[in-house]
CSV table of C-alpha atoms in Angstrom, one decimal:
chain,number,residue,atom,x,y,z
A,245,UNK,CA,14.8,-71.2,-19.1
A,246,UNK,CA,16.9,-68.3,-19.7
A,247,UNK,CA,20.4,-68.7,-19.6
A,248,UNK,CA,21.0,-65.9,-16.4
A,249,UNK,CA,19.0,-68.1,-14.2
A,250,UNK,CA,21.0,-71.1,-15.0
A,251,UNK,CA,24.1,-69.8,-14.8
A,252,UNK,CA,23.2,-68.2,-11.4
A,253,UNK,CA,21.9,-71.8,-10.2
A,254,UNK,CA,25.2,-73.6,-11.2
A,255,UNK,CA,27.5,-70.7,-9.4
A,256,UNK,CA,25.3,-71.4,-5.8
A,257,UNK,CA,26.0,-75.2,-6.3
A,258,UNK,CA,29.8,-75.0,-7.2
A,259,UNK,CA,29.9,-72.3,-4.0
A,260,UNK,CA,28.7,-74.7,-2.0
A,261,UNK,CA,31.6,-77.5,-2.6
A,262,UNK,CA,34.0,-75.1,-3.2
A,263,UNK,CA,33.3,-72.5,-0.4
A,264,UNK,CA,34.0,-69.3,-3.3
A,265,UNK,CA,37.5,-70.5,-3.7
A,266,UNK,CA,38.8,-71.4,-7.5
A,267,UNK,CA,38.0,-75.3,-8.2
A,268,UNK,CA,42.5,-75.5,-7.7
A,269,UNK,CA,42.1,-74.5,-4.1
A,270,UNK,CA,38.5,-75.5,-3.0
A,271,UNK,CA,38.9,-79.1,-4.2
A,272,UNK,CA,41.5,-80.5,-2.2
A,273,UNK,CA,40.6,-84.0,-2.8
A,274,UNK,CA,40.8,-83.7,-6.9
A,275,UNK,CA,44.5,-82.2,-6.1
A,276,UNK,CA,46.1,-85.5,-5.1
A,277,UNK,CA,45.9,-86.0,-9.1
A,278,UNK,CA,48.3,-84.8,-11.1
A,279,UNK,CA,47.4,-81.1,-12.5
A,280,UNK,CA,47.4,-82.1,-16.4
A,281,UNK,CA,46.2,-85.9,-16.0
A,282,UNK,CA,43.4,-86.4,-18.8
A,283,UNK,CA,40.6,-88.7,-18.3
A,284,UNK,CA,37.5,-89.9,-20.2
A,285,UNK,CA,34.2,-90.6,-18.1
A,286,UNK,CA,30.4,-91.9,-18.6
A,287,UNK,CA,27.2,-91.1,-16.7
A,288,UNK,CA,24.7,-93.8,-16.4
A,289,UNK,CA,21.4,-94.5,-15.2
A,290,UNK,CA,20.4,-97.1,-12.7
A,291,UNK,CA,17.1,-96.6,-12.7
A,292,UNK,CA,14.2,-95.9,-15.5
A,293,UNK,CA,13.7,-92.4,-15.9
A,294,UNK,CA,12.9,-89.0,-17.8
A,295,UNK,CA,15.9,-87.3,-18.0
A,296,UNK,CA,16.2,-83.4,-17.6
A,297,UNK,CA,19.3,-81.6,-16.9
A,298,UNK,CA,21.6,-81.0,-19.6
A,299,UNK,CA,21.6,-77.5,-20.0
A,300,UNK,CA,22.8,-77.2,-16.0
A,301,UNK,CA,25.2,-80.4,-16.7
A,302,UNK,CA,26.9,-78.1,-19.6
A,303,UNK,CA,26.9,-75.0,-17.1
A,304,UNK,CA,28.6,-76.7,-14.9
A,305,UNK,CA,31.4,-77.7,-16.2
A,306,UNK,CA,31.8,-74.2,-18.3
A,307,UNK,CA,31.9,-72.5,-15.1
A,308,UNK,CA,34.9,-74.7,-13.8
A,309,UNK,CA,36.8,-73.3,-16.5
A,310,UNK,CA,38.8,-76.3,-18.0
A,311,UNK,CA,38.0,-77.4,-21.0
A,312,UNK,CA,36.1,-80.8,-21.2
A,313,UNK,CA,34.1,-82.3,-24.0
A,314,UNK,CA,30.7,-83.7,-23.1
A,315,UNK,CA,29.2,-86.1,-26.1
A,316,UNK,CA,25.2,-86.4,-25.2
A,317,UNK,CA,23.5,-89.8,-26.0
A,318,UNK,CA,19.8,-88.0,-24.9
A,319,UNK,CA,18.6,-84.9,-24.7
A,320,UNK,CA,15.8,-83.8,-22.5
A,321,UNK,CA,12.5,-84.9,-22.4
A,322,UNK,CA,13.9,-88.4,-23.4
A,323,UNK,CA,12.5,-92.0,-21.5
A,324,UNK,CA,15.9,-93.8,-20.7
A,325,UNK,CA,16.4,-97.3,-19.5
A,326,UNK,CA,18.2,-98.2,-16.5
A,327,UNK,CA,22.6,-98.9,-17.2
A,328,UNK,CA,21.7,-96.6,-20.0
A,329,UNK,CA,24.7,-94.1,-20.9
A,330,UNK,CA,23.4,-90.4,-20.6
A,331,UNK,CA,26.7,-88.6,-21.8
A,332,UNK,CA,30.7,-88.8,-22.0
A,333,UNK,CA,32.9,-86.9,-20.6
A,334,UNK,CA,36.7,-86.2,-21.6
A,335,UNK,CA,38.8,-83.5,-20.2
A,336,UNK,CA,40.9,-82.4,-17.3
A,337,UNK,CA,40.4,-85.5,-14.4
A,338,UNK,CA,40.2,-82.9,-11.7
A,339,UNK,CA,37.8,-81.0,-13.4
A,340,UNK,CA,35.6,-84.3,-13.9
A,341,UNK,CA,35.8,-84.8,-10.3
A,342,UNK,CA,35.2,-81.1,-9.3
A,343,UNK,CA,32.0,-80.8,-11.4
A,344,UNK,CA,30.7,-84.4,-10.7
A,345,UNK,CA,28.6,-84.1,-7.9
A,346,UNK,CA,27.2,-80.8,-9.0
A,347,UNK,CA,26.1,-81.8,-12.3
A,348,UNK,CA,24.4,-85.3,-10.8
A,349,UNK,CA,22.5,-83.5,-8.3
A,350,UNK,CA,21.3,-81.4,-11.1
A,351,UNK,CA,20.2,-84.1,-13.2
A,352,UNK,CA,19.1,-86.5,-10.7
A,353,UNK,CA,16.5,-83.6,-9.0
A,354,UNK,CA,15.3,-82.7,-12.4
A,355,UNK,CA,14.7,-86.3,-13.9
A,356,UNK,CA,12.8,-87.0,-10.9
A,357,UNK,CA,10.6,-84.5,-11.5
A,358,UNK,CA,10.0,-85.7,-14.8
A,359,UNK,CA,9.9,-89.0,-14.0
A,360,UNK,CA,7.1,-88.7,-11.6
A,361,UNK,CA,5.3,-86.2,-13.8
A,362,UNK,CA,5.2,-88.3,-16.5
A,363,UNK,CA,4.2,-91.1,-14.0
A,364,UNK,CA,0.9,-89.1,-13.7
A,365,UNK,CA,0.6,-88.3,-16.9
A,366,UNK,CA,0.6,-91.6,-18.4
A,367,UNK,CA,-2.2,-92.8,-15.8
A,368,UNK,CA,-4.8,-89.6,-17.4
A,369,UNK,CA,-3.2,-89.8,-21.0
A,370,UNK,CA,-6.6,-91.4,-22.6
A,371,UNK,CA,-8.9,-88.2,-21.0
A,372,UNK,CA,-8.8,-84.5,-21.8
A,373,UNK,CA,-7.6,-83.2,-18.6
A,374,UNK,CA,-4.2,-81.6,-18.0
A,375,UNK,CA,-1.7,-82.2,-15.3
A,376,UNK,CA,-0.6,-79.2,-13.7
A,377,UNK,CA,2.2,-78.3,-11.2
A,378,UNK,CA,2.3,-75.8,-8.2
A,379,UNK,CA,4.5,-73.5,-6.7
A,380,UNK,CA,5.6,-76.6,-4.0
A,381,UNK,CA,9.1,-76.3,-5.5
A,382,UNK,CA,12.8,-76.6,-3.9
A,383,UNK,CA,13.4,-72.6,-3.1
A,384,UNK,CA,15.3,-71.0,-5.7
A,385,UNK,CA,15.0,-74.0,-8.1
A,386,UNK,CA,11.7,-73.0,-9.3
A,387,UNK,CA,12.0,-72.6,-13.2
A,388,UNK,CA,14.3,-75.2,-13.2
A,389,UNK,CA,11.2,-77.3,-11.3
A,390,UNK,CA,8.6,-76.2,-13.9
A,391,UNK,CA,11.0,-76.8,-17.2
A,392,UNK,CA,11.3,-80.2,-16.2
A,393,UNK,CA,8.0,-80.7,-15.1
A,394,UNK,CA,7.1,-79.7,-19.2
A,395,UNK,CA,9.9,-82.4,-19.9
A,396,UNK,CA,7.6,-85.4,-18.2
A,397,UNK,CA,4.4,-84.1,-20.5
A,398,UNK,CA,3.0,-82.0,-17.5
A,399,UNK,CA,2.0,-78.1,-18.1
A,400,UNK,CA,2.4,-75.6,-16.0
A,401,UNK,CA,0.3,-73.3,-13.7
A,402,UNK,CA,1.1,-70.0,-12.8
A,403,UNK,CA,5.0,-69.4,-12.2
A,404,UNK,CA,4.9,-67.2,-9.1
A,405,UNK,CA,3.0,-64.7,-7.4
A,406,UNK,CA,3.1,-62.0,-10.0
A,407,UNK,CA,1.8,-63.7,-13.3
A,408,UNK,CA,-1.9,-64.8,-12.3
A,409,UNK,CA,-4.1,-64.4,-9.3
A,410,UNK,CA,-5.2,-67.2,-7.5
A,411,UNK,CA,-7.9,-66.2,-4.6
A,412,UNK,CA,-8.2,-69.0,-1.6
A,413,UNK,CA,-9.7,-68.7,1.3
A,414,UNK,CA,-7.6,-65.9,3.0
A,415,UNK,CA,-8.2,-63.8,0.5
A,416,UNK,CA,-11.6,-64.1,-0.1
A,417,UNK,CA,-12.2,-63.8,3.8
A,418,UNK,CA,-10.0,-60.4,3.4
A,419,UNK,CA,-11.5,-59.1,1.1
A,420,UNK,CA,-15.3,-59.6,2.2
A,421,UNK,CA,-16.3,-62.2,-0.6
A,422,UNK,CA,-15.7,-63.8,-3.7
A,423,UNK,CA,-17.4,-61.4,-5.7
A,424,UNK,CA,-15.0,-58.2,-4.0
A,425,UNK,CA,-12.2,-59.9,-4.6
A,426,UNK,CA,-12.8,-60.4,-8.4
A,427,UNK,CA,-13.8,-57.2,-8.7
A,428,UNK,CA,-10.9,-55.9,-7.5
A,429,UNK,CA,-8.4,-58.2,-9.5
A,430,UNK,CA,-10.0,-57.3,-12.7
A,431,UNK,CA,-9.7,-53.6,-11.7
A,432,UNK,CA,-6.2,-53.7,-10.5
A,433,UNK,CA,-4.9,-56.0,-13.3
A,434,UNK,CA,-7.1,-56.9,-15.8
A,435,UNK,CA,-4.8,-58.3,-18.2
A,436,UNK,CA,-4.0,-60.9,-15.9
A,437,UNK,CA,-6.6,-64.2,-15.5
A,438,UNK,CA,-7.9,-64.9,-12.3
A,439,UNK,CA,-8.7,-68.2,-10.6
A,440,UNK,CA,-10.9,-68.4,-7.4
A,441,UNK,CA,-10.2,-71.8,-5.0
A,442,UNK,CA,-13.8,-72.7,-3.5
A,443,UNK,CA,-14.6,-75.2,-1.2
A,444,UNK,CA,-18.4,-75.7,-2.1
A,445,UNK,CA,-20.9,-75.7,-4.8
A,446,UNK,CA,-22.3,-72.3,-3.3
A,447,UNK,CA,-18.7,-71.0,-3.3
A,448,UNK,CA,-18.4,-72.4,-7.4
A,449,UNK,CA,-21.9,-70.5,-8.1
A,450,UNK,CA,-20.6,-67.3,-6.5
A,451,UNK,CA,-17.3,-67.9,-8.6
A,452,UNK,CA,-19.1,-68.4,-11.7
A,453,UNK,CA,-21.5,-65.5,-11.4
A,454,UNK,CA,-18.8,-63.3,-10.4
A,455,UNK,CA,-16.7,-64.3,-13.6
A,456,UNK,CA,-13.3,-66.7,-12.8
A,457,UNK,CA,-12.2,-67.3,-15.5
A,458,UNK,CA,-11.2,-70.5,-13.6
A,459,UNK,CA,-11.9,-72.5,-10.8
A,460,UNK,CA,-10.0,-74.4,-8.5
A,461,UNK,CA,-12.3,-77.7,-6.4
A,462,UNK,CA,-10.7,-78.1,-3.4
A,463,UNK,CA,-10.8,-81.2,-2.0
A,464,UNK,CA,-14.5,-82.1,-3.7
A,465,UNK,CA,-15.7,-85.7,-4.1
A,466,UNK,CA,-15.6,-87.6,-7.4
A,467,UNK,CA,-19.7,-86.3,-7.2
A,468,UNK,CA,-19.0,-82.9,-6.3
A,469,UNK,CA,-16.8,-82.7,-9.1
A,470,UNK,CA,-19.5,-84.4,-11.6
A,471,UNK,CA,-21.8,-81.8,-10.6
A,472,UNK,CA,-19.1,-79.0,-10.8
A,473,UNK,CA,-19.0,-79.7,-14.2
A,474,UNK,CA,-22.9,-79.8,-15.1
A,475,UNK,CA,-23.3,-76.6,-13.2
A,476,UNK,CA,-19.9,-75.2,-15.2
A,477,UNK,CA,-21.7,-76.1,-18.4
A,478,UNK,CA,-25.2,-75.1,-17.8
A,479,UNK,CA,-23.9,-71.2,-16.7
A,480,UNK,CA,-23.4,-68.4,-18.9
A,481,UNK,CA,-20.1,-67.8,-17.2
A,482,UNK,CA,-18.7,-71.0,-17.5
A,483,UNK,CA,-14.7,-71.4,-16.5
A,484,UNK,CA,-12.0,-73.6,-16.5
A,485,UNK,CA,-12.3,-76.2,-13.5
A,486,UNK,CA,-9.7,-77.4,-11.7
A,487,UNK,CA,-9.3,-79.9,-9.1
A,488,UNK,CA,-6.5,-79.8,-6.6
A,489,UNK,CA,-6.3,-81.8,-3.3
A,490,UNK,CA,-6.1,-86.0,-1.8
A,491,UNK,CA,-4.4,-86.3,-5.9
A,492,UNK,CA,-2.6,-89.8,-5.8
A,493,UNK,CA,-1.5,-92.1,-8.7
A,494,UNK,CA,-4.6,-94.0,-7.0
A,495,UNK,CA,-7.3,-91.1,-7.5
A,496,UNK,CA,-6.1,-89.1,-10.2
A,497,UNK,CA,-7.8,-90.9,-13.2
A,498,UNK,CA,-11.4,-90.9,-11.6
A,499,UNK,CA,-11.0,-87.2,-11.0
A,500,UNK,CA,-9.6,-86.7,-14.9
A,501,UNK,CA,-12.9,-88.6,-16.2
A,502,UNK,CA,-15.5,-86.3,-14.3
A,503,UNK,CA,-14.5,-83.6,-17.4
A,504,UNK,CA,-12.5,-81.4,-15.1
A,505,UNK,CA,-10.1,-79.5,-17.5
A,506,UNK,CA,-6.7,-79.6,-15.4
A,507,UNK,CA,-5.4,-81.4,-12.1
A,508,UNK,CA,-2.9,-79.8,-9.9
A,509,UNK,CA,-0.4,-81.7,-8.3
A,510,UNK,CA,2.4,-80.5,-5.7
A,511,UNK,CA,3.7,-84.3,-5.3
A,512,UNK,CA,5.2,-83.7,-8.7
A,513,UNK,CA,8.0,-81.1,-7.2
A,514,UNK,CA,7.8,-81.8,-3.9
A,515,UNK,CA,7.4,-85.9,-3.3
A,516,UNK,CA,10.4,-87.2,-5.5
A,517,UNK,CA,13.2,-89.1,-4.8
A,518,UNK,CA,16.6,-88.1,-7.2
A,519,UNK,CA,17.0,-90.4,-9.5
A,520,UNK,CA,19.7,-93.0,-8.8
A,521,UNK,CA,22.9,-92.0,-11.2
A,522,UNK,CA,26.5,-92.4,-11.5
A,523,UNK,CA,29.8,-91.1,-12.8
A,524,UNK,CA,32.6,-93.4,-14.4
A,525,UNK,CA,36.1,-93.0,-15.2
A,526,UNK,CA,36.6,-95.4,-18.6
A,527,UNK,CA,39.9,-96.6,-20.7
């Protein structure tokens, strides 16, 4: 994550409660405390989780200005036990408050992420295949969606638009084929790798033969897959195989066995629920 992006993310969130005004006039609630009242606070967990955040968390409360000290009891990437103590804080009280909600809704997206990514990749730990995410993010949280998504043990596919090509069915259609489109990828930008989604083992041949240098089965069968993968082996021109599609907790670890070499998942990004978290003032 680059530290632009971050700091850019933070600035949105603290526009949104403060409306652009400085955190003095925008928080009217935080000014019924006296302006240099001192406080200590703790953020806990109530739930089991992966947390992810912290860089955002110490963003947050940099951009507010006042100084306040955050001690950190994990960093991310870490499992944590529900009533666990993630950090203390110790600074300004209105600044504590100001920041508060910006920095949990942070942590609590992010951690989800991770949590349920690591969910996943604890069910297909004992087979070769790796999890991967999708572009099924929160708009404008992307990055941020992917970085934790490495936190939970889970890799990434390709970041946007620009970095990879990934042909569906549009495209193909568009273009007049699977084999045009390759073609004109590897002429356009060869440097780049280029994935084909097929629907069929006709479509994989044609994929195949045409070079992919990987392959995403949409919505095959456990013995579609099987036979992706014989068929994979067996030609000159073999690829990567993905699967993607009807990817539960439930399905996931007969998929990974056929020998497929990644799983895509969107539920990862897009099918969490935050992570249940909370901010306390302490003596």
């Amino acid at each position: 994550m680059v530290e632009k992006e971050i700091s850019e993310s933070v600035k949105i969130a603290l526009h949104e409660d403060l409306n652009g005004l400085s955190a003095s006039e925008g928080d009217i609630t935080a000014n019924l405390i006296p302006e240099g009242k001192q406080a200590k606070a703790i953020v806990i967990t109530r739930e089991d989780a992966v947390f992810c955040g912290k860089a955002w968390t110490q963003e947050v409360f940099k951009q507010l200005g006042n100084k306040v000290t955050i001690t950190w009891h994990v960093k991310d990437g870490d499992f944590v036990k529900a009533n666990s103590t993630l950090f203390s804080l110790e600074g300004c009280a209105r600044t504590l408050l100001t920041g508060e909600r910006s920095a949990l809704n942070f942590i609590q997206t992010l951690s989800a992420i991770a949590t349920r990514t690591k969910h996943y990749t604890d069910i297909i730990k004992e087979t070769n295949c790796k999890l991967l995410d999708t572009r099924k993010t929160l708009p404008g949280l992307r990055n941020a969606s992917k970085y934790a998504v490495l936190c939970g043990g889970g890799f990434n596919h390709r970041i946007g638009l620009y970095d990879a090509y990934l042909i569906k069915e549009n495209h193909i259609l568009a273009c007049g084929g699977i084999k045009q489109a390759i073609e004109m990828a590897n002429k356009l930008h060869p440097e780049r790798w280029v994935e084909v989604e097929v629907e069929s083992i006709e479509e994989l041949n044609q994929a195949l033969n045409a070079g992919a240098q990987r392959v995403m089965l949409d919505n095959f069968t456990v013995a579609m897959m099987q036979e992706a993968v014989q068929i994979n082996r067996d030609n000159e021109h073999s690829a990567d195989l993905e699967v993607s599609g009807n990817v539960t907790t439930s399905t996931i670890l007969a998929f990974a066995s056929t020998g497929v070499d990644y799983i895509s998942v969107g539920a990862l990004t897009k099918h969490i629920n935050a992570i249940d978290l909370s901010m306390r003032f302490v003596d």
